[in-house]
Coordinates of C-alpha atoms in Angstrom, one line a residue:
X154 CA -98.7 -52.7 44.9
X155 CA -96.2 -49.9 45.1
X156 CA -95.4 -47.0 42.8
X157 CA -92.2 -48.9 42.0
X158 CA -94.3 -51.6 40.3
X159 CA -96.2 -48.9 38.5
X160 CA -92.9 -47.3 37.3
X161 CA -91.5 -50.7 36.1
X162 CA -94.6 -51.4 34.1
X163 CA -94.6 -47.9 32.6
X164 CA -91.0 -48.3 31.6
X165 CA -91.6 -51.6 30.0
X166 CA -94.6 -50.4 28.0
X167 CA -92.8 -47.1 27.4
X168 CA -89.9 -48.8 25.6
X169 CA -92.3 -50.7 23.4
X170 CA -94.6 -47.8 22.6
X171 CA -91.7 -45.5 21.9
X172 CA -90.4 -48.1 19.4
X173 CA -93.9 -48.4 17.9
X174 CA -94.3 -44.6 17.8
X175 CA -90.9 -44.2 16.2
X176 CA -92.1 -46.5 13.4
X177 CA -95.3 -44.5 12.9
X178 CA -93.1 -41.3 13.0
X179 CA -90.9 -42.8 10.3
X180 CA -93.9 -43.6 8.1
X181 CA -95.3 -40.1 8.4
X182 CA -92.0 -38.4 7.8
X183 CA -91.5 -40.5 4.7
X184 CA -95.1 -39.6 3.6
X185 CA -94.6 -35.9 4.3
X186 CA -91.3 -35.6 2.4
X187 CA -92.6 -37.7 -0.5
X188 CA -96.0 -36.0 -0.9
X189 CA -95.1 -32.4 0.1
X190 CA -97.5 -29.9 1.8
X191 CA -100.4 -30.4 -0.6
X192 CA -100.5 -34.2 -0.4
X193 CA -99.6 -34.3 3.3
X194 CA -102.5 -31.9 4.0
X195 CA -104.8 -34.7 2.9
X196 CA -103.0 -37.2 5.1
X197 CA -103.2 -34.9 8.1
X198 CA -106.9 -34.4 7.7
X199 CA -107.4 -38.2 7.5
X200 CA -105.2 -38.7 10.6
X201 CA -107.7 -36.5 12.4
X202 CA -110.6 -38.6 11.1
X203 CA -108.7 -41.8 12.0
X204 CA -108.3 -40.7 15.6
X205 CA -112.0 -40.0 15.7
X206 CA -112.7 -43.4 14.2
X207 CA -110.4 -44.8 16.9
X208 CA -112.6 -43.5 19.7
X209 CA -114.7 -46.7 20.1
X210 CA -111.4 -48.6 19.9
X211 CA -109.8 -47.0 22.9
X212 CA -113.2 -47.2 24.6
X213 CA -113.3 -51.0 24.2
X214 CA -109.6 -51.4 25.2
X215 CA -110.0 -49.3 28.4
X216 CA -113.3 -50.9 29.4
X217 CA -112.1 -54.5 28.8
X218 CA -108.9 -53.7 30.8
X219 CA -111.0 -52.5 33.7
X220 CA -113.3 -55.4 33.5
X221 CA -110.5 -58.0 33.3
X222 CA -108.6 -56.4 36.2
X223 CA -111.8 -56.2 38.3
X224 CA -112.6 -59.9 37.5
X225 CA -109.3 -60.8 39.0
X226 CA -110.2 -59.1 42.3
X227 CA -113.5 -61.0 42.4
X228 CA -111.7 -64.3 41.9
X229 CA -113.0 -64.8 38.4
X230 CA -109.6 -65.3 37.0
X231 CA -108.9 -66.2 33.4
X232 CA -112.1 -67.9 32.8
X233 CA -114.1 -64.8 33.3
X234 CA -111.6 -62.7 31.3
X235 CA -112.0 -65.0 28.3
X236 CA -115.8 -64.7 28.5
X237 CA -115.5 -60.9 28.7
X238 CA -113.3 -60.9 25.6
X239 CA -115.8 -63.1 23.6
X240 CA -118.7 -60.8 24.5
X241 CA -116.8 -57.6 23.7
X242 CA -115.5 -59.0 20.4
X243 CA -119.0 -59.6 19.2
X244 CA -119.9 -56.0 20.1
X245 CA -116.7 -54.7 18.5
X246 CA -117.4 -56.5 15.3
X247 CA -120.9 -54.9 15.1
X248 CA -119.5 -51.5 15.8
X249 CA -116.7 -51.9 13.2
X250 CA -119.2 -52.7 10.4
X251 CA -121.3 -49.7 11.5
X252 CA -118.4 -47.3 11.3
X253 CA -117.3 -48.6 7.9
X254 CA -120.9 -48.1 6.5
X255 CA -121.0 -44.6 8.0
X256 CA -117.6 -43.7 6.5
X257 CA -118.8 -44.8 3.0
X258 CA -122.0 -42.8 3.4
X259 CA -120.3 -39.6 4.3
X260 CA -117.2 -40.0 2.0
X261 CA -118.5 -37.9 -0.9
X262 CA -119.8 -34.9 1.2
X263 CA -116.6 -34.8 3.3
X264 CA -114.5 -35.0 0.1
X265 CA -116.2 -31.8 -1.0
X266 CA -115.7 -30.1 2.4
X267 CA -112.0 -31.0 2.5
X268 CA -111.4 -30.2 -1.1
X269 CA -110.3 -33.7 -1.9
X270 CA -110.0 -35.0 -5.5
X271 CA -111.5 -38.3 -4.5
X272 CA -113.4 -39.8 -1.6
X273 CA -111.0 -42.8 -1.5
X274 CA -108.9 -41.4 1.4
X275 CA -112.0 -41.2 3.6
X276 CA -113.2 -44.7 2.6
X277 CA -109.8 -46.4 3.2
X278 CA -109.5 -44.6 6.5
X279 CA -112.9 -46.0 7.6
X280 CA -111.8 -49.5 6.6
X281 CA -109.4 -49.5 9.6
X282 CA -112.3 -49.4 12.1
X283 CA -113.2 -53.1 12.1
X284 CA -109.7 -54.6 12.6
X285 CA -108.8 -51.8 15.1
X286 CA -111.9 -52.4 17.2
X287 CA -111.3 -56.2 17.3
X288 CA -107.6 -55.9 18.1
X289 CA -108.1 -53.3 20.8
X290 CA -110.5 -55.8 22.7
X291 CA -107.6 -58.3 22.7
X292 CA -105.2 -55.5 23.8
X293 CA -107.6 -54.6 26.6
X294 CA -107.3 -58.2 27.9
X295 CA -103.5 -58.0 27.8
X296 CA -103.7 -54.7 29.6
X297 CA -106.1 -55.9 32.3
X298 CA -103.9 -58.9 33.0
X299 CA -100.9 -56.6 33.1
X300 CA -99.2 -58.6 30.3
X301 CA -97.4 -55.4 29.2
X302 CA -94.7 -57.2 27.3
X303 CA -97.2 -58.9 25.0
X304 CA -99.1 -55.7 24.6
X305 CA -95.9 -53.8 23.6
X306 CA -95.0 -56.5 21.0
X307 CA -98.4 -56.2 19.5
X308 CA -98.0 -52.4 19.1
X309 CA -94.7 -53.0 17.3
X310 CA -96.1 -55.7 15.0
X311 CA -98.8 -53.3 13.9
X312 CA -96.5 -50.4 13.2
X313 CA -93.9 -52.5 11.4
X314 CA -96.7 -53.6 9.0
X315 CA -97.9 -50.0 8.7
X316 CA -94.4 -48.6 7.8
X317 CA -93.8 -51.4 5.3
X318 CA -97.1 -50.7 3.5
X319 CA -96.4 -46.9 3.4
X320 CA -93.1 -47.5 1.6
X321 CA -94.7 -50.0 -0.8
X322 CA -97.7 -47.8 -1.5
X323 CA -95.6 -44.7 -2.2
X324 CA -93.2 -46.6 -4.4
X325 CA -96.2 -48.0 -6.3
X326 CA -97.6 -44.6 -7.0
X327 CA -100.6 -44.9 -4.7
X328 CA -99.9 -41.5 -3.2
X329 CA -101.9 -40.2 -0.3
X330 CA -104.6 -42.9 -0.8
X331 CA -102.0 -45.6 -0.1
X332 CA -100.7 -43.8 3.0
X333 CA -104.2 -43.5 4.3
X334 CA -104.8 -47.2 3.8
X335 CA -101.7 -48.2 5.8
X336 CA -103.3 -48.0 9.3
X337 CA -105.9 -50.6 8.2
X338 CA -103.2 -52.9 6.9
X339 CA -101.2 -52.6 10.2
X340 CA -104.3 -53.3 12.3
X341 CA -105.1 -56.5 10.4
X342 CA -101.6 -57.8 10.9
X343 CA -101.8 -56.9 14.7
X344 CA -105.2 -58.6 14.9
X345 CA -104.0 -61.9 13.5
X346 CA -101.0 -61.9 15.9
X347 CA -103.1 -61.0 18.9
X348 CA -105.9 -63.5 18.1
X349 CA -103.4 -66.4 17.8
X350 CA -101.8 -65.3 21.1
X351 CA -105.3 -65.2 22.7
X352 CA -106.2 -68.7 21.5
X353 CA -102.9 -70.1 22.9
X354 CA -103.2 -68.5 26.4
X355 CA -106.9 -67.9 27.3
X356 CA -109.0 -70.7 28.7
X357 CA -112.8 -70.8 28.1
X358 CA -115.1 -69.4 30.7
X359 CA -118.6 -68.3 31.4
X360 CA -119.8 -65.0 32.6
X361 CA -123.5 -64.7 33.6
X362 CA -123.5 -61.0 32.9
X363 CA -123.4 -61.5 29.2
X364 CA -124.3 -58.3 27.3
X365 CA -123.8 -56.2 30.4
X366 CA -122.7 -52.7 29.4
X367 CA -121.5 -51.4 32.8
X368 CA -119.9 -48.0 32.2
X369 CA -119.3 -48.6 28.5
X370 CA -121.6 -45.8 27.3
X371 CA -120.1 -43.0 29.5
X372 CA -116.6 -44.4 28.7
X373 CA -117.5 -43.9 25.0
X374 CA -118.7 -40.4 25.7
X375 CA -115.4 -39.6 27.4
X376 CA -113.2 -40.8 24.5
X377 CA -115.5 -39.2 21.9
X378 CA -115.3 -35.9 23.6
X379 CA -111.6 -36.2 24.2
X380 CA -111.0 -37.1 20.5
X381 CA -113.1 -34.1 19.4
X382 CA -111.2 -31.8 21.7
X383 CA -107.8 -32.9 20.4
X384 CA -108.6 -33.3 16.7
X385 CA -111.4 -30.9 15.6
X386 CA -108.8 -28.2 15.2
X387 CA -107.1 -30.1 12.3
X388 CA -110.4 -30.3 10.5
X389 CA -111.2 -26.7 11.2
X390 CA -107.7 -25.8 9.8
X391 CA -108.4 -27.8 6.7
X392 CA -111.7 -26.0 6.2
X393 CA -110.6 -22.4 7.1
X394 CA -107.0 -22.2 5.9
X395 CA -105.7 -22.5 2.3
X396 CA -104.2 -25.8 1.2
X397 CA -100.6 -24.8 1.9
X398 CA -101.3 -23.4 5.4
X399 CA -103.4 -26.4 6.3
X400 CA -100.5 -28.6 5.3
X401 CA -98.2 -26.6 7.6
X402 CA -100.8 -26.9 10.4
X403 CA -100.9 -30.7 9.9
X404 CA -97.2 -30.8 10.3
X405 CA -97.4 -29.0 13.6
X406 CA -100.3 -31.3 14.7
X407 CA -98.0 -34.3 13.8
X408 CA -95.4 -33.0 16.3
X409 CA -98.2 -32.3 18.8
X410 CA -99.5 -35.9 18.6
X411 CA -96.0 -37.1 19.5
X412 CA -96.2 -35.1 22.7
X413 CA -99.7 -36.5 23.4
X414 CA -98.5 -40.1 22.8
X415 CA -95.8 -39.7 25.5
X416 CA -98.7 -40.3 28.0
X417 CA -99.8 -43.6 26.4
X418 CA -97.5 -45.9 28.2
X419 CA -98.2 -44.3 31.6
X420 CA -102.0 -44.5 31.0
X421 CA -101.9 -48.1 29.9
X422 CA -100.3 -49.1 33.1
X423 CA -102.4 -46.8 35.3
X424 CA -105.8 -48.2 34.4
X425 CA -105.5 -51.9 35.6
X426 CA -103.5 -50.9 38.6
X427 CA -106.0 -48.4 39.8
X428 CA -108.9 -50.8 39.0
X429 CA -107.2 -53.5 41.2
X430 CA -106.6 -51.0 44.0
X431 CA -110.3 -50.0 43.8
X432 CA -111.5 -53.6 43.9
X433 CA -109.3 -54.2 46.9
X434 CA -110.8 -51.0 48.6
X435 CA -107.5 -49.2 48.7
X436 CA -106.7 -45.6 47.5
X437 CA -104.6 -44.8 44.5
X438 CA -103.6 -41.2 45.0
X439 CA -99.9 -42.2 44.9
X440 CA -100.4 -43.8 41.5
X441 CA -102.2 -40.7 40.2
X442 CA -99.5 -38.4 41.5
X443 CA -96.7 -40.4 40.0
X444 CA -98.5 -40.7 36.6
X445 CA -99.3 -37.0 36.4
X446 CA -95.7 -35.9 37.4
X447 CA -94.1 -38.3 34.8
X448 CA -96.5 -37.2 32.1
X449 CA -96.3 -33.4 32.6
X450 CA -92.5 -33.5 33.0
X451 CA -91.9 -35.6 29.9
X452 CA -94.5 -33.9 27.7
X453 CA -93.5 -30.5 28.9
X454 CA -89.9 -31.2 28.0
X455 CA -90.9 -32.3 24.5
X456 CA -93.3 -29.3 24.1
X457 CA -90.5 -26.9 25.1
X458 CA -88.4 -28.0 22.2
X459 CA -91.2 -26.7 19.9
X460 CA -90.7 -23.2 21.4
X461 CA -86.9 -23.0 21.6
X462 CA -85.9 -25.0 18.5
X463 CA -88.7 -25.2 15.9
X464 CA -86.4 -25.3 13.0
X465 CA -84.6 -28.3 14.5
X466 CA -88.0 -30.0 15.0
X467 CA -88.9 -29.4 11.3
X468 CA -85.5 -30.6 10.1
X469 CA -85.9 -33.9 12.0
X470 CA -89.6 -34.4 11.1
X471 CA -91.4 -33.0 8.1
X472 CA -88.6 -31.0 6.5
X473 CA -88.0 -27.3 5.6
X474 CA -90.9 -27.4 3.1
X475 CA -93.2 -26.9 6.1
X476 CA -91.4 -23.7 7.3
X477 CA -94.8 -22.1 8.0
X478 CA -95.3 -24.6 10.9
X479 CA -92.4 -23.1 12.9
X480 CA -94.5 -20.6 14.8
X481 CA -97.2 -23.2 15.5
X482 CA -95.1 -25.9 17.0
X483 CA -94.6 -24.4 20.5
X484 CA -98.2 -23.6 21.4
X485 CA -99.4 -26.8 19.8
X486 CA -97.0 -28.9 21.8
X487 CA -98.1 -27.0 25.0
X488 CA -101.7 -27.8 24.2
X489 CA -101.0 -31.5 23.8
X490 CA -99.0 -31.5 27.0
X491 CA -102.1 -30.2 28.8
X492 CA -104.3 -32.8 27.1
X493 CA -101.8 -35.5 28.1
X494 CA -102.4 -34.6 31.7
X495 CA -106.2 -34.7 31.0
X496 CA -105.6 -38.3 29.7
X497 CA -104.0 -39.4 33.0
X498 CA -106.8 -37.9 35.2
X499 CA -109.6 -39.0 32.9
X500 CA -108.4 -42.6 32.8
X501 CA -107.8 -42.5 36.6
X502 CA -111.5 -41.6 37.0
X503 CA -112.6 -44.3 34.5
X504 CA -110.6 -46.9 36.4
X505 CA -112.5 -45.9 39.5
X506 CA -115.8 -46.2 37.7
X507 CA -116.4 -42.5 37.9
X508 CA -117.5 -40.7 34.8
X509 CA -117.3 -36.9 35.6
X510 CA -114.5 -36.5 33.1
X511 CA -116.9 -37.5 30.3
X512 CA -119.3 -34.7 31.2
X513 CA -116.5 -32.1 31.5
X514 CA -115.1 -32.9 28.1
X515 CA -118.5 -33.1 26.4
X516 CA -119.4 -29.7 27.7
X517 CA -116.1 -28.1 26.6
X518 CA -116.2 -29.4 23.0
X519 CA -118.8 -26.9 21.6
X520 CA -117.0 -24.1 23.5
X521 CA -113.7 -25.0 21.9
X522 CA -115.3 -25.3 18.4
X523 CA -116.9 -21.9 18.7
X524 CA -113.6 -20.3 19.7
X525 CA -111.8 -22.0 16.8
X526 CA -114.1 -20.7 14.2
X527 CA -114.2 -17.2 15.7
X528 CA -110.4 -16.5 16.0
X529 CA -108.5 -15.1 13.0
X530 CA -107.7 -17.8 10.4
X531 CA -104.1 -18.4 11.3
X532 CA -102.4 -21.6 12.5
X533 CA -100.8 -20.0 15.5
X534 CA -104.2 -18.5 16.8
X535 CA -105.8 -21.9 16.4
X536 CA -103.0 -23.6 18.4
X537 CA -103.3 -21.1 21.2
X538 CA -107.0 -21.7 21.5
X539 CA -106.3 -25.4 21.8
X540 CA -103.7 -24.7 24.5
X541 CA -106.1 -22.6 26.5
X542 CA -108.8 -25.3 26.2
X543 CA -106.3 -28.0 27.3
X544 CA -105.3 -26.1 30.4
X545 CA -109.0 -25.5 31.4
X546 CA -109.9 -29.1 31.0
X547 CA -106.8 -30.3 32.9
X548 CA -107.7 -28.1 35.9
X549 CA -111.3 -29.5 35.9
X550 CA -110.5 -33.2 35.6
X551 CA -107.7 -33.0 38.1
X552 CA -110.1 -31.5 40.6
X553 CA -112.5 -34.3 39.9
X554 CA -109.8 -36.9 40.4
X555 CA -108.8 -35.5 43.7
X556 CA -112.4 -35.3 44.8
X557 CA -112.9 -39.0 43.8
X558 CA -109.8 -40.0 45.9
X559 CA -111.0 -37.9 48.9
X560 CA -114.5 -39.4 48.7
X561 CA -114.0 -43.0 47.4
X562 CA -116.8 -45.2 46.3
X563 CA -115.6 -48.8 46.7
X564 CA -117.8 -50.5 44.1
X565 CA -115.9 -52.8 41.8
X566 CA -115.7 -51.1 38.4
X567 CA -117.2 -54.0 36.5
X568 CA -120.3 -53.9 38.7
X569 CA -121.2 -50.3 38.1
X570 CA -124.3 -49.8 36.0
X571 CA -124.9 -47.0 33.6
X572 CA -128.0 -46.0 35.6
X573 CA -126.0 -46.1 38.9
X574 CA -122.8 -44.5 37.6
X575 CA -121.8 -40.9 38.0
X576 CA -122.4 -39.5 34.5
X577 CA -121.9 -35.8 35.3

């Protein structure tokens, strides 16, 4: 399996994810221009919460992809992958209900903290958890089988539904509550499509390791810590800055998330290919190098635009109403470029069944939060703290990835237990 195969897979997924991200981009541009800084500040804060809610979603997708890829190296084939999906779907359903209940429980206190007129934006954001968890299990199966075309179509199906609902909601006068509900609607549409595809293509199977949680907990720790590192700043900005300034910061964060999403296609392809290499007792340093170079070059180029042409970025995205975001775009884009590199190295480690990245990110989270609440209350200072944190974490996880390649452990990822895994 050459880097050429990796590149072809990344291009295929990249085209689909760029199309899907363009649809998300369009929906948020429409929302920002329709609602203005005050209303979009609420949406920006809820996007931060949504990404935190999405932590168990990406955990399940990555873990299922690794399990399915490893099952193929053991000769389990599609039967085992179907059993893996059935087991993880049950766990995802339970987790989705738990997240929904939690979001309702904390809605009123958070509404007061974020100065929201109603807890409804928080509640409808939490409603996305159940369908997202379920659909990401099915996406993990597609990813593990390297069915990148079907995976890309599913992303597009979701975002088309999301965009359509944003337009209808705003036209109907639902305002920021309607925009916050759009991700849940898109996830339900994608889930229906993915489930029908799963029933048509996946045979039944049996897996004697039913209920086995190999590596799931440290994978969850990694994604939880990573989500906190890349989203707690938006929540701090909402709490520390005035309503207008927090809206400007949310606009800069919107641009930054575009930078971070550039790494999505590369990471999707990286996980199953590295897991297969590991199961076959072969190194994957060439895949890591290719993924990291592609990510840093592409993300760095996008981030550079935030420094040299911030007014152009605002003109193409949220509009001139968010002029206060101009001096935040550059450092925020740089921060997300660094975290995109962290994504590549972290997922490389997870695909190897090594969990040192989880410990690194978890340790840095309170350090970043402390720095964010101690610096002067300005969007630019918050963004530079984020950039410094991203650079530090990238150096640490890259060193961990290189160490893992130099000292390989050739266990099959699906057979590593939590007790036997490398947690720190």
